[in-house]
CSV table of C-alpha atoms in Angstrom, one decimal:
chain,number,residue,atom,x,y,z
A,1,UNK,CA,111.6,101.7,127.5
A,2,UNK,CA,111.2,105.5,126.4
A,3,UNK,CA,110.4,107.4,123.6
A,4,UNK,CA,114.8,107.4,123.2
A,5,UNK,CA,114.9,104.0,123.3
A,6,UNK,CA,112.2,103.7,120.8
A,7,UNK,CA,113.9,106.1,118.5
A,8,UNK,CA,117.1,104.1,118.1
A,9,UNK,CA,115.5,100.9,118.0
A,10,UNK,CA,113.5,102.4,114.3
A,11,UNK,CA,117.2,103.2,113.1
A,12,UNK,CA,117.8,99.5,113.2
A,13,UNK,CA,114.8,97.7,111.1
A,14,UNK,CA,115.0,96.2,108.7
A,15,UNK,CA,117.3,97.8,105.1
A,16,UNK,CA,114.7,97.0,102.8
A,17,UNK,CA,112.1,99.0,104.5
A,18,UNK,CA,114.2,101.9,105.1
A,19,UNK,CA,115.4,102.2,101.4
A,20,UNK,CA,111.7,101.5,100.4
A,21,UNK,CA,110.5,104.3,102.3
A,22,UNK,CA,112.5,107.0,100.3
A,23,UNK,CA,112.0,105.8,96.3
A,24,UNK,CA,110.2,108.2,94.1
A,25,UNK,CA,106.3,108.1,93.9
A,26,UNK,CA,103.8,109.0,91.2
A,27,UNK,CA,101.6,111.4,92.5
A,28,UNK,CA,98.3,109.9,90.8
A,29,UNK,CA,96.1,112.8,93.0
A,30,UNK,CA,95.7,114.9,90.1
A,31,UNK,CA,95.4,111.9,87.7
A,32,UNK,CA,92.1,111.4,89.3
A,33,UNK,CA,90.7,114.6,89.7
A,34,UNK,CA,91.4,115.0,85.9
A,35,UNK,CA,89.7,111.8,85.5
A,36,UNK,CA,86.4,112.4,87.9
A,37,UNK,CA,86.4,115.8,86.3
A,38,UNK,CA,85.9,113.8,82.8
A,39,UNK,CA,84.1,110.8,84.1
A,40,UNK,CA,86.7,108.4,83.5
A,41,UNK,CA,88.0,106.4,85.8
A,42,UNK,CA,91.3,103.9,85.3
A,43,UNK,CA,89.8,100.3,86.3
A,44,UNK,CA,91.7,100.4,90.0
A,45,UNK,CA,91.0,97.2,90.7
A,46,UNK,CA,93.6,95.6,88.5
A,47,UNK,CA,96.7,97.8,90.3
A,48,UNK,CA,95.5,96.2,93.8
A,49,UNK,CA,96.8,93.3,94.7
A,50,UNK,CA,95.5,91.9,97.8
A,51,UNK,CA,98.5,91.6,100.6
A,52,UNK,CA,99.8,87.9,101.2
A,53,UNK,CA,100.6,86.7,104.2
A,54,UNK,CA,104.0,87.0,103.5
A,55,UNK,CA,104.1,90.4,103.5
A,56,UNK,CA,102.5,91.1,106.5
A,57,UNK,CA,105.3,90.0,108.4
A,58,UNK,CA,105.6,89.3,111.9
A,59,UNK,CA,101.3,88.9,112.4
A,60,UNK,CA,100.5,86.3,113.7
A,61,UNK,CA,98.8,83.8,110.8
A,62,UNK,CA,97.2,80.5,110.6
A,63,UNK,CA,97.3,78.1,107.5
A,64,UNK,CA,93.7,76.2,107.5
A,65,UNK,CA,92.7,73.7,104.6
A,66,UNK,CA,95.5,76.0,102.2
A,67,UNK,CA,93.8,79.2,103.4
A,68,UNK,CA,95.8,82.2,105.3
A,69,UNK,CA,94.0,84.0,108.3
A,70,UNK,CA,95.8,86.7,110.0
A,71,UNK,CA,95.3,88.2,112.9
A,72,UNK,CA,92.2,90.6,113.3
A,73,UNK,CA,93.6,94.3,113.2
A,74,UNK,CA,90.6,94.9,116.2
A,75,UNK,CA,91.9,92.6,118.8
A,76,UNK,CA,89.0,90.7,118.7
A,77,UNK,CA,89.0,88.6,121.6
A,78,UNK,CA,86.4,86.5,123.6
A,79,UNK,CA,86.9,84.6,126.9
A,80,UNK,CA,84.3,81.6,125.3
A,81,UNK,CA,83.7,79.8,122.3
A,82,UNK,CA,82.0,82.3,119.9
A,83,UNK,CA,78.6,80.9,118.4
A,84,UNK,CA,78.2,78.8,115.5
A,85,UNK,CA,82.3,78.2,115.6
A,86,UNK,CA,83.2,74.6,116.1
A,87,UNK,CA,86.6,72.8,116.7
A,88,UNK,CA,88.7,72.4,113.4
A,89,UNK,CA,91.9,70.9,114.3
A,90,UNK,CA,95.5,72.0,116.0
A,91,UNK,CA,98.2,74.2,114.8
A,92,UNK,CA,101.4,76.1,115.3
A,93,UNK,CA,100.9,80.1,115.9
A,94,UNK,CA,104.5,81.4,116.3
A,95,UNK,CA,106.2,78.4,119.2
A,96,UNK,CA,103.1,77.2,120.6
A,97,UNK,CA,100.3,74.6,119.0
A,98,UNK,CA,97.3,76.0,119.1
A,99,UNK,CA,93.6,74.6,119.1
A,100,UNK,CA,91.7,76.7,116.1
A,101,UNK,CA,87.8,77.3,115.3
A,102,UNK,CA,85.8,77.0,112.7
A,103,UNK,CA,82.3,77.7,111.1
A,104,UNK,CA,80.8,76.7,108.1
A,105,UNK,CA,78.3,79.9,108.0
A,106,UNK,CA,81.6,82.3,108.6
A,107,UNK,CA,84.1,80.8,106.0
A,108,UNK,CA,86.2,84.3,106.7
A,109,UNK,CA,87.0,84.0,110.1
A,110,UNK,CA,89.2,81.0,112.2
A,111,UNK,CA,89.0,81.3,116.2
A,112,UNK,CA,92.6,80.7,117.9
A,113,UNK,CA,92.7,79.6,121.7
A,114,UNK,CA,96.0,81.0,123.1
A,115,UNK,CA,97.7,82.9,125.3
A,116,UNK,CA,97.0,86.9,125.3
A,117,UNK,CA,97.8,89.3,128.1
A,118,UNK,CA,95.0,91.6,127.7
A,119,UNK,CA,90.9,91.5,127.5
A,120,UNK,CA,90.3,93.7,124.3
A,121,UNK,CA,88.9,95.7,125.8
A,122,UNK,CA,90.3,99.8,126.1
A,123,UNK,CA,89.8,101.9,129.4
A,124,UNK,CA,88.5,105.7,129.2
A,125,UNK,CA,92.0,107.3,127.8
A,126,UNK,CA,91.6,104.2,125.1
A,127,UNK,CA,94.7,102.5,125.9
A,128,UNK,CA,94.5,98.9,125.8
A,129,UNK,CA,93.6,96.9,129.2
A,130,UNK,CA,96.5,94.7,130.2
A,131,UNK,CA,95.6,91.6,132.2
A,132,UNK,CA,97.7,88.7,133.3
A,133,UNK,CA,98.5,85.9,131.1
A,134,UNK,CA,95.7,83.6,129.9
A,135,UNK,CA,93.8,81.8,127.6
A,136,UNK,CA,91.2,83.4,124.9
A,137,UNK,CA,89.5,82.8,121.7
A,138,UNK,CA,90.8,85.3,119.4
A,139,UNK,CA,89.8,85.9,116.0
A,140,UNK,CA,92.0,85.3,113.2
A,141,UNK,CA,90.6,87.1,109.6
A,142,UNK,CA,91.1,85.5,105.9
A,143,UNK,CA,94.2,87.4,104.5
A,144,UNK,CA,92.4,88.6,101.4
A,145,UNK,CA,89.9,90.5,103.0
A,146,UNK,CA,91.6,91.8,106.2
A,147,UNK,CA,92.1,95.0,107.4
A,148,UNK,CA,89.8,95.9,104.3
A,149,UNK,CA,86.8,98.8,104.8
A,150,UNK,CA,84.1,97.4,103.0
A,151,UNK,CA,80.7,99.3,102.1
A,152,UNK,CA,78.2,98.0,99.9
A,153,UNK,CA,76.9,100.7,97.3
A,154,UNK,CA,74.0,100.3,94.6
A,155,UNK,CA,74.8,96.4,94.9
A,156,UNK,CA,78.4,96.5,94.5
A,157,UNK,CA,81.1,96.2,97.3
A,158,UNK,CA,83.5,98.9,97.1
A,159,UNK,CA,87.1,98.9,99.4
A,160,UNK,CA,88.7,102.3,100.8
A,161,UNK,CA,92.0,102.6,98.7
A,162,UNK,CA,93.6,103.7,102.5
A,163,UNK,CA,93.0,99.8,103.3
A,164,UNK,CA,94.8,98.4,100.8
A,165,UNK,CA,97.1,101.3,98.9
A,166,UNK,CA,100.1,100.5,97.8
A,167,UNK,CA,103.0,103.3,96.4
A,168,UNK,CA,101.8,102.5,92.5
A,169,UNK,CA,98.2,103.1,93.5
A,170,UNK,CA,96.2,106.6,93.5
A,171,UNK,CA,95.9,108.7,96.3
A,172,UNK,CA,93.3,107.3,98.9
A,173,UNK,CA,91.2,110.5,100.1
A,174,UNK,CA,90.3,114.1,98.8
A,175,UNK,CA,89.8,117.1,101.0
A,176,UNK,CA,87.1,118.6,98.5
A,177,UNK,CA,84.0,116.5,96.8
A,178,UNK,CA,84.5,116.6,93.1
A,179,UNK,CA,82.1,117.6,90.4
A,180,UNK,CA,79.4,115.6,89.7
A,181,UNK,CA,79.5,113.4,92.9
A,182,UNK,CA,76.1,113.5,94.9
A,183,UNK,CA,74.9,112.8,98.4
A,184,UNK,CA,73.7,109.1,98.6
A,185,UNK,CA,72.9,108.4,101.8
A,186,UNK,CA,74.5,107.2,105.1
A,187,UNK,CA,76.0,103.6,105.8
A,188,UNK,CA,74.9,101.5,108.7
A,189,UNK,CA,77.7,99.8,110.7
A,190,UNK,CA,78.2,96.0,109.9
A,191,UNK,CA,80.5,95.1,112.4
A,192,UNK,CA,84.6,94.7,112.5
A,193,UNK,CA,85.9,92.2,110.2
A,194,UNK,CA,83.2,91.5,108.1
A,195,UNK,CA,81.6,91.8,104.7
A,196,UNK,CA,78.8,94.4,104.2
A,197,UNK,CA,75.8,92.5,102.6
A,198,UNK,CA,72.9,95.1,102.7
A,199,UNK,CA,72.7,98.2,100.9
A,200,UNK,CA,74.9,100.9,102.4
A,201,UNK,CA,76.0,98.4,105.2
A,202,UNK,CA,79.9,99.6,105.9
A,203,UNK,CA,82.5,97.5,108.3
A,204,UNK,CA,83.7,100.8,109.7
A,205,UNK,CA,81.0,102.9,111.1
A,206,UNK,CA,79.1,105.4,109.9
A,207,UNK,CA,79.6,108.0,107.5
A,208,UNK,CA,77.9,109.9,104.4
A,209,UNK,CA,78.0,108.3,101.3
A,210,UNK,CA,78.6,110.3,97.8
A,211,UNK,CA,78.1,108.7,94.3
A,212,UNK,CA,78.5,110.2,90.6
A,213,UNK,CA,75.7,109.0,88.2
A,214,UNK,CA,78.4,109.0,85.7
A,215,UNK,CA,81.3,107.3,87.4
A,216,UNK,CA,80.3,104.1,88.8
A,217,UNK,CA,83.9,102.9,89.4
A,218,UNK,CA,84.3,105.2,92.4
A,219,UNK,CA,82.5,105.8,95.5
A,220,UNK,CA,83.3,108.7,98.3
A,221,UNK,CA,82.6,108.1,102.1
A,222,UNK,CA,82.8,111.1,104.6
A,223,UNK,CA,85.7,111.1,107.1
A,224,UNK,CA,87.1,113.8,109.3
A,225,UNK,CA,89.9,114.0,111.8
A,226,UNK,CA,91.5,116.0,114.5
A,227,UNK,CA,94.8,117.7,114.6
A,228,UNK,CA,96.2,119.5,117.3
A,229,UNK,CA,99.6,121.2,116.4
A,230,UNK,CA,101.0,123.4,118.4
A,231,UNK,CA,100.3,126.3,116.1
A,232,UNK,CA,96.6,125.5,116.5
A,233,UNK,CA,94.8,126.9,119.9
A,234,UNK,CA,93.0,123.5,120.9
A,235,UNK,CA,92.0,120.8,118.5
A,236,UNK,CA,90.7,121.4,115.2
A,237,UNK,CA,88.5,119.2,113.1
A,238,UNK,CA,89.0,118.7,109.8
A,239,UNK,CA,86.4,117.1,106.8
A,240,UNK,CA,87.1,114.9,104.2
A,241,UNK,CA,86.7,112.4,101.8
A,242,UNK,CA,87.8,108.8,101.8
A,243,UNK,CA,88.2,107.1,97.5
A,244,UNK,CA,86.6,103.5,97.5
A,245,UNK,CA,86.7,101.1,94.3
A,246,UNK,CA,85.3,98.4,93.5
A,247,UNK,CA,86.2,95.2,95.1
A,248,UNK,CA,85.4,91.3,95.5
A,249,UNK,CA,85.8,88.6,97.3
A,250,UNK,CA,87.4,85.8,96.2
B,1,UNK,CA,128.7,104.1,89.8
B,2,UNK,CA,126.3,101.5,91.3
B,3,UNK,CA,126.6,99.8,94.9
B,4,UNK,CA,128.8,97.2,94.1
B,5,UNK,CA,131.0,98.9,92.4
B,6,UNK,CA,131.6,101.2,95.1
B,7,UNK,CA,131.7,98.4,97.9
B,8,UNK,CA,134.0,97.1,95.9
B,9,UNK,CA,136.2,99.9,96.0
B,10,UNK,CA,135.9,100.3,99.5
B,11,UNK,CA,137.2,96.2,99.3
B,12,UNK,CA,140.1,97.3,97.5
B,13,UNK,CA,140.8,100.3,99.8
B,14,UNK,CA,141.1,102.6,96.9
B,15,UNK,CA,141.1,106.4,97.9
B,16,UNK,CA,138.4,106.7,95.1
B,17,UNK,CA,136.0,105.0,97.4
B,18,UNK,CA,135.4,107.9,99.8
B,19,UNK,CA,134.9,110.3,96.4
B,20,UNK,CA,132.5,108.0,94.7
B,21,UNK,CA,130.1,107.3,97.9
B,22,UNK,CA,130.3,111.0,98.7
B,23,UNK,CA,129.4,112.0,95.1
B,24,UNK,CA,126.9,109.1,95.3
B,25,UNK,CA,125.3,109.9,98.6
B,26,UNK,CA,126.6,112.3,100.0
B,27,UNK,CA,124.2,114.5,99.6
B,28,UNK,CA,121.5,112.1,100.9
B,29,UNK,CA,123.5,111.3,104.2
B,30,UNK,CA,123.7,115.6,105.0
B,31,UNK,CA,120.1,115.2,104.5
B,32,UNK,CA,119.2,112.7,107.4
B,33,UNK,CA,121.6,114.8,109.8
B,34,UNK,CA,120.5,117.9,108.9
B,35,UNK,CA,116.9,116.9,109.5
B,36,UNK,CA,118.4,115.7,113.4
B,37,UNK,CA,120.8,118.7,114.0
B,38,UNK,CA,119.3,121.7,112.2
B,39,UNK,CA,123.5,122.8,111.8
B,40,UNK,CA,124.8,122.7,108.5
B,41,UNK,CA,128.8,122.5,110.2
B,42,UNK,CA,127.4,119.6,112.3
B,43,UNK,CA,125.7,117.7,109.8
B,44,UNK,CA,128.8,117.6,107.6
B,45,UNK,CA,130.9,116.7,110.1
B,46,UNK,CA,128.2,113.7,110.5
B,47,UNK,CA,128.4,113.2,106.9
B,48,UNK,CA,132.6,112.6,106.9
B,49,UNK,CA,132.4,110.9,110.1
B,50,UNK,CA,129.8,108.3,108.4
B,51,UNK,CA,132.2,107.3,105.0
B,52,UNK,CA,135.1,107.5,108.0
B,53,UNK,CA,133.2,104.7,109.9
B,54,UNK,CA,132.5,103.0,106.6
B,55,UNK,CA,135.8,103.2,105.5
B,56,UNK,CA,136.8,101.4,108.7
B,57,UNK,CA,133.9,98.8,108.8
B,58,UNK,CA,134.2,97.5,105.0
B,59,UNK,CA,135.7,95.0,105.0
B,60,UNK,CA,134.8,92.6,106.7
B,61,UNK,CA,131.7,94.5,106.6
B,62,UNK,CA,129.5,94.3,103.3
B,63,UNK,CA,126.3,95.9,103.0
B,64,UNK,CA,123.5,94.7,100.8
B,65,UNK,CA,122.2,98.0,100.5
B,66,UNK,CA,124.8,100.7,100.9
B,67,UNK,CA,121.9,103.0,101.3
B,68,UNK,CA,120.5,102.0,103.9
B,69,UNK,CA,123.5,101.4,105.8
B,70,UNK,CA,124.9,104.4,105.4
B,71,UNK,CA,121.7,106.0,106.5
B,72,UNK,CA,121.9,104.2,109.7
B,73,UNK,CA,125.3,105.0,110.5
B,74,UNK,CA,124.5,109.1,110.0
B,75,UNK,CA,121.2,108.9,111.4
B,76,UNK,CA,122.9,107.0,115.1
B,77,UNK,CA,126.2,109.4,114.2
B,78,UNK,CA,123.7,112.5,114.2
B,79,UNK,CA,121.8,111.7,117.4
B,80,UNK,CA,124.6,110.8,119.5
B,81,UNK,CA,125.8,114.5,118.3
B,82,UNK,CA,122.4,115.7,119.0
B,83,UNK,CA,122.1,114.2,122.5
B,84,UNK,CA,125.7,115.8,123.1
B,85,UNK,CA,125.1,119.4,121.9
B,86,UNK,CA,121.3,119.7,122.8
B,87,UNK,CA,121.2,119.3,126.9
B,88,UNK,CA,119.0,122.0,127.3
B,89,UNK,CA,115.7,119.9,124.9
B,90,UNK,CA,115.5,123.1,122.7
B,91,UNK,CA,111.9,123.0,122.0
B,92,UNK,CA,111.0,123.5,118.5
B,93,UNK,CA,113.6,121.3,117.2
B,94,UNK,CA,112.9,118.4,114.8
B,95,UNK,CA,114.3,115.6,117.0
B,96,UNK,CA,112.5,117.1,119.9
B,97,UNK,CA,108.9,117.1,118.1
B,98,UNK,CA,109.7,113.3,117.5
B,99,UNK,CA,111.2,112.2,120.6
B,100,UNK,CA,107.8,113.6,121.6
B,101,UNK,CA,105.7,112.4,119.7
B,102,UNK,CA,107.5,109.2,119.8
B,103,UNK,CA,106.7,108.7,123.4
B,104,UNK,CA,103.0,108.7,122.7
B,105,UNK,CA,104.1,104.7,121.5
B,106,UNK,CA,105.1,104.0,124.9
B,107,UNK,CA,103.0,101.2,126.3
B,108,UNK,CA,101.3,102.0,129.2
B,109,UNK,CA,102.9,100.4,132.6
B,110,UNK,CA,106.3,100.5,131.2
B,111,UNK,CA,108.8,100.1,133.4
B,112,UNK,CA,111.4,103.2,131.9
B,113,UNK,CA,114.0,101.9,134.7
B,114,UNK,CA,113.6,97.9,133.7
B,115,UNK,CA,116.2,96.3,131.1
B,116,UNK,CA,114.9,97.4,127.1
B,117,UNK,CA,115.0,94.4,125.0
B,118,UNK,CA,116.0,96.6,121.8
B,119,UNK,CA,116.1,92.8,119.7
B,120,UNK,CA,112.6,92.3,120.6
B,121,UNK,CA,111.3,96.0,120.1
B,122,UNK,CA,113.0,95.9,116.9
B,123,UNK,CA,111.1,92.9,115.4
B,124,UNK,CA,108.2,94.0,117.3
B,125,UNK,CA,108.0,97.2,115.2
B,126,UNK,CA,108.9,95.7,111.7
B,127,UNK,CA,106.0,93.2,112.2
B,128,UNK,CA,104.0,96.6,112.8
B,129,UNK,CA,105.4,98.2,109.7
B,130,UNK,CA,105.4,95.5,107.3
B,131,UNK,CA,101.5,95.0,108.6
B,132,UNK,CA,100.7,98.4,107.0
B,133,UNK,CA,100.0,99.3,103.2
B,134,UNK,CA,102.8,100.8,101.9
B,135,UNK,CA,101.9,104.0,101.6
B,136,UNK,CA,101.2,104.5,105.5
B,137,UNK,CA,104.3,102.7,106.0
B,138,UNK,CA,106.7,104.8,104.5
B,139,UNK,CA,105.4,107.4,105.7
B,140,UNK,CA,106.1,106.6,109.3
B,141,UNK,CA,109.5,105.9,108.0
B,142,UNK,CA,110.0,109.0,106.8
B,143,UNK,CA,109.0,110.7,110.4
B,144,UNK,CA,110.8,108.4,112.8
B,145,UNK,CA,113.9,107.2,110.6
B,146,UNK,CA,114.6,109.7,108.4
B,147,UNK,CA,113.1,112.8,110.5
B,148,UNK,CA,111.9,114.5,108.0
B,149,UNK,CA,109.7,117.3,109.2
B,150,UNK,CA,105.8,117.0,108.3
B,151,UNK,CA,105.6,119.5,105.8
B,152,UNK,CA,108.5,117.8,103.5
B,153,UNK,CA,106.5,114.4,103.7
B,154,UNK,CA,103.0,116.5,103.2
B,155,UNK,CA,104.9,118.3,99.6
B,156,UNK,CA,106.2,114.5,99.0
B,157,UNK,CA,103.1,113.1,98.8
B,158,UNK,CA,101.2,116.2,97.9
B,159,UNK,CA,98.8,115.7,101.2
B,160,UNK,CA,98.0,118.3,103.4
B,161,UNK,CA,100.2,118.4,106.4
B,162,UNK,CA,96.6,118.2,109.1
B,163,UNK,CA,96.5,114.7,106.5
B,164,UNK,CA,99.9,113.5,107.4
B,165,UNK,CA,99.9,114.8,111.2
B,166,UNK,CA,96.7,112.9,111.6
B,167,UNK,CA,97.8,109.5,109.7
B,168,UNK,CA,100.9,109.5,111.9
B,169,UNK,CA,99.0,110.0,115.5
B,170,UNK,CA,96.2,107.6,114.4
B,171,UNK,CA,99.5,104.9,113.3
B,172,UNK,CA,101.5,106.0,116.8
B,173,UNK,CA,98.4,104.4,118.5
B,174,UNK,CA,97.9,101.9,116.8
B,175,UNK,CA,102.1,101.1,117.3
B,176,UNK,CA,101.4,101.6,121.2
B,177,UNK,CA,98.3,99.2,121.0
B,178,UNK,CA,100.4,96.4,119.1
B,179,UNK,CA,103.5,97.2,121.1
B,180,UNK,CA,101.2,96.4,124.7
B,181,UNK,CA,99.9,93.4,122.8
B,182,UNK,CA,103.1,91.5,122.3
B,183,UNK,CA,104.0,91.9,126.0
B,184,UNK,CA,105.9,94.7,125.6
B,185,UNK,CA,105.2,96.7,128.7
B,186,UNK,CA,107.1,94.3,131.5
């Protein structure tokens, strides 16, 4: 395959997502500036919805006891049986039946033994390690909260609006910290996949945390990110901020 | 006139057809081939060779959505031109910037000589796409369907273009990453 081949194979997915792609947005990005600006923010939570299974796709799921679990975005994959997960039963991931993994302290993850072709693991250029065909434990994550970057702030979990935006929802970062928001402190990494339970524990790594006294409905994490055009000499770095709301788990 | 109405037309083989859908999109079907060819001339030759092609597919041929469809048709219409005319790889050139950044996706220990299993590619990369929030998503549809050039999508979604150039690199390795993991890279 090369890039050519790539390039006429994303002419031919599917209609819906092409025609989705192009409809008209509302460009909420000034929306809530305005509203930081006045301390009001619209109660996000309510436009979220969190993403079914269904509409993830092609990812690979599991259906255990009514509950969906998709597979981790962080290849998450271990040769033995992780600890404290016990055997919960059989069933079919795409063709093949599969046994699955349970724990009754971790009601968010499901451990799948099949077939993969690579350890998780990445080599120095980050590219994934290939391996030959064999059998892993890899870790399947409850729909609702996957894919999801979690902090916990002043008590409250908040999610990034990049981990679960949809086209009717605001704009997920900001390039400049607005009036009124403050330096809180800096999150402690959690781990991949899970739910931040301490104070300023985040499941993405670590970054600076801002808060406004008089907007508790909106929390700003540092991020920052390379570009390198080819109008810029070398790479340049660039600062920002990422928007998370409140969230919870159901 | 909506989609229907217009299919239906093409049904009928009335000469109105070709007016209505160039009236109707028209102007959205120069768009994708400009974005690939960078030649107004060639683009609307694109443009009449795609309601040509539709006037010849439909019937039997009915398309659920005309846009898309039609998109398709100028977008493969527009490269095949582009491959044809372009020889030399003018650098610079939109469809050059993504054929190169596209490559970026390729799965490391890909065999570039061995048989490509478009079908399986295909699904591969809607299960990618479909994984994303939307926003990401159409973004990346934008680039590598559509080819519009990163400071249209940036004005679009009133991001910076460093935002945009930076949310497509970090979603082109995460596509090479899923890509490897379903096997594709035999």
């Amino acid at each position: 395959m090369n890039s050519e081949n790539l390039l006429y194979a994303i002419g031919n997915i599917n209609d819906e997502l092409i025609e989705n792609a192009t409809k008209p947005r509302f460009n909420y990005k000034v929306l809530v500036s305005i509203a930081a600006c006045l301390c009001i923010i619209i109660a996000l939570p309510f436009f979220f919805a969190p993403q079914e299974p269904e509409a993830m796709g092609g990812a690979p799921s599991i259906a255990v006891n009514g509950t969906n679990y998709i597979i981790s975005p962080y290849v998450a994959i271990s040769d033995n049986i992780p600890e404290g997960f016990v055997f919960g039963g059989n069933e079919k991931i795409v063709n093949e039946k599969c046994e699955y993994y349970i724990s009754s302290n971790n009601p968010y993850w499901v451990y799948v033994y099949q077939q993969v072709r690579t350890n998780g693991k990445t080599d120095s250029n980050g590219t994934l390690i290939s391996t030959e065909p064999h059998y892993a434990y890899v870790r399947y994550v409850r729909a609702d909260i996957r894919g999801k970057d979690l902090i916990m702030v002043n008590g409250s979990l908040y999610a990034s609006v990049w981990s679960y935006n949809t086209d009717n929802s605001p704009s997920p970062s900001t390039e400049t910290l607005p009036e009124g928001f403050e330096y809180y402190g800096e999150t402690a990494f959690c781990g991949y996949d899970t739910i931040p339970e301490k104070e300023l524990e985040s499941n993405t790594g670590i970054a600076q945390v801002y808060v406004s006294l008089a907007e508790p409905n909106a929390v700003l994490v540092s991020t920052s990110w390379h570009t390198a055009t080819a109008d810029e000499n070398g790479e340049t770095l660039h600062k920002g901020y990422n928007i998370y709301v409140p969230f919870s788990v159901g | 006139m909506t989609d229907p109405e217009i299919i239906n037309l093409f049904f009928s083989k009335s000469p109105k057809a070709l007016k209505e859908v160039n009236n109707k999109y028209g102007k959205y079907c120069f768009t994708i081939a400009y974005n690939i060819l960078s030649s107004r001339e060639d683009s609307d030759e694109c443009v009449n060779d795609t309601f040509f092609a539709a006037w010849n597919a439909i019937p039997p041929a009915k398309p659920n959505r005309l846009s898309a469809y039609l998109g398709r048709i100028t977008r493969n219409i527009a490269l095949n031109r582009y491959k044809l005319l372009h020889t030399d790889k003018r650098k610079g050139m939109q469809t050059e910037l993504v054929l190169s950044e596209l490559s970026e996706c390729i799965p490391a220990n890909t065999d570039t000589e061995q048989a490509f299993n478009e079908a399986y590619v295909i699904h591969a990369i809607e299960a990618y796409l479909k994984a994303q929030p939307e926003i990401k998503r159409n973004i990346f549809i934008r680039r590598y369907f559509y080819m519009y050039p990163v400071k249209d999508i940036a004005k679009a979604y009133a991001y910076s273009q460093s935002k945009i150039t930076s949310l497509l690199f970090r979603m082109r390795e995460e596509l090479r990453s899923y890509l490897e993991r379903e096997g594709i890279n035999i």
